[in-house]
Amino acid sequence: MANIILLGPPGAGKGTQARKLVEDRGMVQLSTGDMLREAKTSGTEMGQRVAEVMDRGELVTDEIVIGLIEEKLATTEANGFIFDGFPRTLPQADALGRLLARMGQKLDAVIEMRVDDEALVRRITGRFTCGNCGEVYHDETRPTKVEGTCDVCGSHDMKRRADDNEDSLKTRLMEYYKKTSPLIGYYYHAGDLFAVDGLAQIDAVAASMAAILDQQA
Ligand code: AP5
Ligand code: MG
């Protein structure tokens, strides 16, 4: 089974596609954003510091996120990991390479999700998620079937993220272009890079990803 990275700007659809891959292929999603949001609610001093940085839309330190991934990899059995939102800097990419090598594993594909900035604003400002099961929705492109009720688990606890506003999104995009987009060159050079059109409909993006993964099998 493959280990893959989903690489793309905020709102590209990484979380949406990762959840489909978990469902369709039994892979394990490792989202540093989700892990950090959990730390935010832990009430610890570290959680408080992380919350301030995330809400502004800046990146959390490499040390913290590499530590989180290291711990998950050491304690999780999987038939393939989906790295969602990690790595986001060159030191994180180097660290992931080392961690996988130590486990006798490798990276099979890095899938770059291409979406233009204008679409990202619409996606981010319309997003909401189920607070109980984490299903991702959108006011226009993916509403719940019954208003206010999760299609998957029936919960009424719908949430919007503190960093899903135009100001934080601007910072998140800047961080992506400055610190994360160099990874496109890094993985292209390593021969691991594939790209999909992230502007296509959710199922069409999933089909493009499936074709890439089947090629790797
Ligand atoms: P993180 O949680 O990773 O956020 P992000 O990268 O900004 O990405 P998003 O989760 O916003 O978007 P997504 O690509 O998952 O899109 P989604 O599928 O939800 O990180 C948050 C913060 O944590 C960072 O800013 C940073 O502070 C910190 N952090 C995390 N990892 C870090 C790291 N490694 N290092 C340092 N700091 C780190 O989709 C978005 C919306 O669009 C949804 O409403 C969805 O329904 C809709 N949609 C999805 N696909 C489509 C489609 N094809 N067509 C139409 N609508 C679609
Ligand atoms: Mg996400």
Coordinates of C-alpha atoms and ligand atoms in Angstrom, one line a residue:
M1 CA 0.0 0.0 0.0
A2 CA 1.2 3.5 -0.8
N3 CA 2.3 6.3 1.4
I4 CA 1.3 9.6 -0.2
I5 CA 1.4 13.4 0.5
L6 CA -1.4 15.7 -0.5
L7 CA 0.2 19.0 -1.3
G8 CA -1.8 22.1 -2.0
P9 CA -2.9 25.6 -0.7
P10 CA -5.5 26.1 2.0
G11 CA -8.9 25.0 0.6
A12 CA -7.4 22.9 -2.2
G13 CA -9.5 19.9 -1.0
K14 CA -6.8 17.9 0.8
G15 CA -9.0 17.0 3.7
T16 CA -12.0 16.1 1.5
Q17 CA -9.9 13.8 -0.7
A18 CA -8.0 12.3 2.3
R19 CA -11.4 11.2 3.9
K20 CA -12.4 9.6 0.6
L21 CA -9.2 7.6 0.4
V22 CA -9.6 6.5 4.0
E23 CA -13.1 5.2 3.1
D24 CA -12.2 3.7 -0.3
R25 CA -8.8 2.2 0.4
G26 CA -8.5 1.9 4.2
M27 CA -5.5 4.2 4.3
V28 CA -4.8 6.3 7.4
Q29 CA -5.1 10.1 7.3
L30 CA -2.4 12.1 9.2
S31 CA -3.5 15.7 9.2
T32 CA -1.2 18.0 11.2
G33 CA -4.0 20.7 11.0
D34 CA -6.4 18.3 12.8
M35 CA -3.8 17.3 15.3
L36 CA -3.0 20.9 16.1
R37 CA -6.7 21.8 16.4
E38 CA -6.9 19.0 19.0
A39 CA -3.9 20.4 20.9
K40 CA -5.7 23.8 20.8
T41 CA -8.6 22.5 22.8
S42 CA -6.4 20.6 25.3
G43 CA -6.2 23.7 27.6
T44 CA -2.4 23.4 27.9
E45 CA 0.0 26.3 27.5
M46 CA 1.3 24.7 24.3
G47 CA -2.2 24.5 23.0
Q48 CA -2.8 28.2 23.8
R49 CA 0.4 29.2 21.9
V50 CA -0.5 27.0 18.9
A51 CA -4.0 28.5 18.8
E52 CA -2.7 32.0 18.5
V53 CA -0.4 31.1 15.7
M54 CA -3.0 29.1 13.8
D55 CA -5.7 31.6 14.1
R56 CA -3.5 34.2 12.5
G57 CA -2.8 31.8 9.7
E58 CA 0.9 31.4 10.3
L59 CA 2.8 28.1 10.4
V60 CA 3.5 26.4 13.7
T61 CA 7.2 25.6 14.3
D62 CA 8.8 22.6 12.5
E63 CA 9.7 21.1 15.9
I64 CA 6.2 20.8 17.1
V65 CA 4.7 19.3 13.9
I66 CA 7.6 16.9 13.3
G67 CA 7.1 15.7 16.9
L68 CA 3.4 15.1 16.3
I69 CA 4.1 13.1 13.1
E70 CA 6.9 11.2 14.7
E71 CA 4.6 10.1 17.6
K72 CA 1.8 9.1 15.2
L73 CA 4.0 7.1 13.0
A74 CA 5.5 5.3 16.0
T75 CA 2.1 4.3 17.4
T76 CA -0.1 3.7 14.3
E77 CA -0.3 0.5 12.2
A78 CA -1.3 1.4 8.6
N79 CA -1.7 0.0 5.1
G80 CA -0.5 3.3 3.8
F81 CA -0.4 6.9 5.2
I82 CA -2.0 10.0 3.7
F83 CA 0.0 13.0 4.8
D84 CA -2.5 15.9 4.7
G85 CA -0.9 19.3 5.2
F86 CA 2.5 17.9 6.1
P87 CA 5.2 18.5 5.2
R88 CA 4.9 22.2 4.7
T89 CA 8.5 23.3 4.8
L90 CA 11.8 21.9 3.5
P91 CA 13.0 20.8 7.0
Q92 CA 9.7 19.0 7.5
A93 CA 10.2 17.2 4.1
D94 CA 13.7 16.1 5.1
A95 CA 12.4 14.9 8.5
L96 CA 9.6 12.9 6.9
G97 CA 12.1 11.2 4.5
R98 CA 14.2 10.2 7.5
L99 CA 11.3 9.0 9.6
L100 CA 10.0 6.8 6.7
A101 CA 13.5 5.4 6.0
R102 CA 13.9 4.5 9.7
M103 CA 10.6 2.5 9.4
G104 CA 11.9 0.8 6.2
Q105 CA 9.2 2.6 4.2
K106 CA 9.2 5.1 1.4
L107 CA 7.1 7.8 -0.2
D108 CA 5.2 6.6 -3.2
A109 CA 3.6 9.7 -4.5
V110 CA 3.2 13.4 -3.8
I111 CA 0.0 14.7 -5.3
E112 CA -0.1 18.4 -6.0
M113 CA -3.6 19.8 -6.0
R114 CA -3.8 22.8 -8.3
V115 CA -6.5 25.4 -7.6
D116 CA -6.5 29.1 -8.3
D117 CA -6.6 31.7 -5.5
E118 CA -10.0 33.0 -6.3
A119 CA -11.6 29.6 -5.9
L120 CA -9.8 29.2 -2.6
V121 CA -11.5 32.3 -1.1
R122 CA -14.9 30.8 -2.0
R123 CA -14.1 27.4 -0.7
I124 CA -12.7 28.6 2.6
T125 CA -15.4 31.2 3.4
G126 CA -18.2 28.6 2.6
R127 CA -16.7 25.6 4.6
F128 CA -18.2 24.0 7.7
T129 CA -17.5 20.7 9.3
C130 CA -19.3 18.2 11.5
G131 CA -17.9 18.7 15.1
N132 CA -18.6 15.0 15.8
C133 CA -17.3 13.0 12.9
G134 CA -15.3 15.7 11.0
E135 CA -17.1 15.4 7.6
V136 CA -16.4 18.5 5.5
Y137 CA -19.2 20.5 3.8
H138 CA -19.6 23.7 1.9
D139 CA -22.5 26.1 1.8
E140 CA -22.8 26.0 -2.0
T141 CA -20.8 23.0 -3.4
R142 CA -21.5 20.4 -0.7
P143 CA -24.3 21.3 1.6
T144 CA -25.8 18.8 4.0
K145 CA -28.9 17.0 2.7
V146 CA -31.0 18.2 5.7
E147 CA -30.0 21.7 6.9
G148 CA -27.9 21.6 10.1
T149 CA -27.7 17.8 10.2
C150 CA -24.6 15.8 9.3
D151 CA -25.3 13.3 6.4
V152 CA -22.8 10.8 7.9
C153 CA -23.5 10.7 11.7
G154 CA -26.7 12.8 12.2
S155 CA -25.0 15.3 14.5
H156 CA -26.3 18.9 14.7
D157 CA -22.9 20.2 15.9
M158 CA -21.7 22.1 12.8
K159 CA -18.5 24.1 13.2
R160 CA -16.6 26.8 11.3
R161 CA -12.8 27.3 11.8
A162 CA -11.4 30.4 13.5
D163 CA -8.9 30.8 10.7
D164 CA -11.5 30.6 7.9
N165 CA -11.8 34.3 7.3
E166 CA -10.3 36.5 4.6
D167 CA -7.6 38.0 6.7
S168 CA -6.2 34.7 8.0
L169 CA -6.6 33.2 4.6
K170 CA -4.3 35.9 3.1
T171 CA -1.6 35.0 5.6
R172 CA -2.1 31.3 5.0
L173 CA -1.7 31.8 1.3
M174 CA 1.5 33.8 1.8
E175 CA 2.9 31.1 4.0
Y176 CA 2.0 28.5 1.4
Y177 CA 3.8 30.4 -1.4
K178 CA 6.8 31.3 0.7
K179 CA 7.5 28.1 2.6
T180 CA 5.4 25.2 1.2
S181 CA 5.5 25.7 -2.6
P182 CA 9.3 25.1 -2.8
L183 CA 8.4 21.5 -2.0
I184 CA 6.9 21.2 -5.5
G185 CA 10.5 21.5 -6.9
Y186 CA 11.9 19.3 -4.1
Y187 CA 9.6 16.4 -4.9
Y188 CA 9.7 16.9 -8.7
H189 CA 13.4 16.6 -8.4
A190 CA 13.0 13.3 -6.4
G191 CA 10.7 12.0 -9.2
D192 CA 7.7 11.6 -6.8
L193 CA 5.5 14.5 -8.0
F194 CA 2.1 14.1 -9.7
A195 CA -0.5 16.9 -10.2
V196 CA -4.3 16.9 -10.4
D197 CA -6.8 19.6 -11.3
G198 CA -8.2 20.5 -7.9
L199 CA -10.8 22.7 -9.6
A200 CA -12.7 19.7 -10.9
Q201 CA -15.7 18.3 -9.1
I202 CA -14.9 16.3 -5.9
D203 CA -15.5 12.9 -7.6
A204 CA -13.5 13.8 -10.6
V205 CA -10.5 14.8 -8.4
A206 CA -10.9 11.5 -6.6
A207 CA -10.8 9.6 -9.9
S208 CA -7.6 11.4 -11.0
M209 CA -6.0 10.5 -7.6
A210 CA -7.2 6.9 -7.9
A211 CA -5.5 6.6 -11.3
I212 CA -2.2 7.9 -9.9
L213 CA -2.4 5.5 -6.9
D214 CA -3.3 2.5 -9.1
Q215 CA -0.2 3.2 -11.3
Q216 CA 1.9 3.0 -8.2
A217 CA 0.5 -0.3 -7.0
Ligands
AP5_1 P1 -4.7 22.8 7.8 O1 -5.8 22.3 8.7 O2 -3.9 21.8 7.1 O3 -5.3 23.8 6.8 P2 -4.9 24.2 5.3 O4 -3.7 23.7 4.7 O5 -5.1 25.7 5.3 O6 -6.0 23.5 4.4 P3 -7.5 23.4 4.7 O7 -7.8 22.4 5.7 O8 -8.0 24.8 5.0 O9 -8.0 23.0 3.3 P4 -8.1 21.6 2.6 O10 -7.1 21.5 1.5 O11 -8.1 20.5 3.6 O12 -9.6 21.7 2.0 P5 -11.0 21.0 2.3 O13 -10.9 19.6 1.9 O14 -11.3 21.2 3.8 O15 -3.8 23.8 8.7 C1 -4.3 24.8 9.5 C2 -3.2 25.5 10.2 O16 -2.5 24.6 11.1 C3 -2.1 26.1 9.4 O17 -2.5 27.4 8.9 C4 -0.9 26.2 10.4 O18 -1.1 27.2 11.3 C5 -1.1 24.9 11.1 N1 -0.4 23.7 10.5 C6 -0.9 22.6 10.0 N2 0.0 21.8 9.5 C7 1.2 22.4 9.7 C8 2.5 22.0 9.3 N3 2.8 20.9 8.7 N4 3.5 22.9 9.7 C9 3.2 24.1 10.3 N5 2.0 24.5 10.7 C10 1.0 23.6 10.3 O19 -11.9 21.8 1.4 C11 -12.2 23.2 1.5 C12 -13.7 23.5 1.2 O20 -13.9 23.3 -0.3 C13 -14.7 22.6 1.8 O21 -15.9 23.3 2.1 C14 -15.0 21.5 0.8 O22 -16.3 21.0 0.9 C15 -14.8 22.3 -0.5 N6 -14.3 21.5 -1.6 C16 -13.3 20.5 -1.5 N7 -13.0 20.0 -2.8 C17 -13.9 20.6 -3.6 C18 -14.1 20.5 -5.1 N8 -13.3 19.7 -5.8 N9 -15.0 21.3 -5.6 C19 -15.8 22.2 -4.9 N10 -15.6 22.3 -3.5 C20 -14.7 21.6 -2.9
MG2 MG -7.8 20.3 5.7

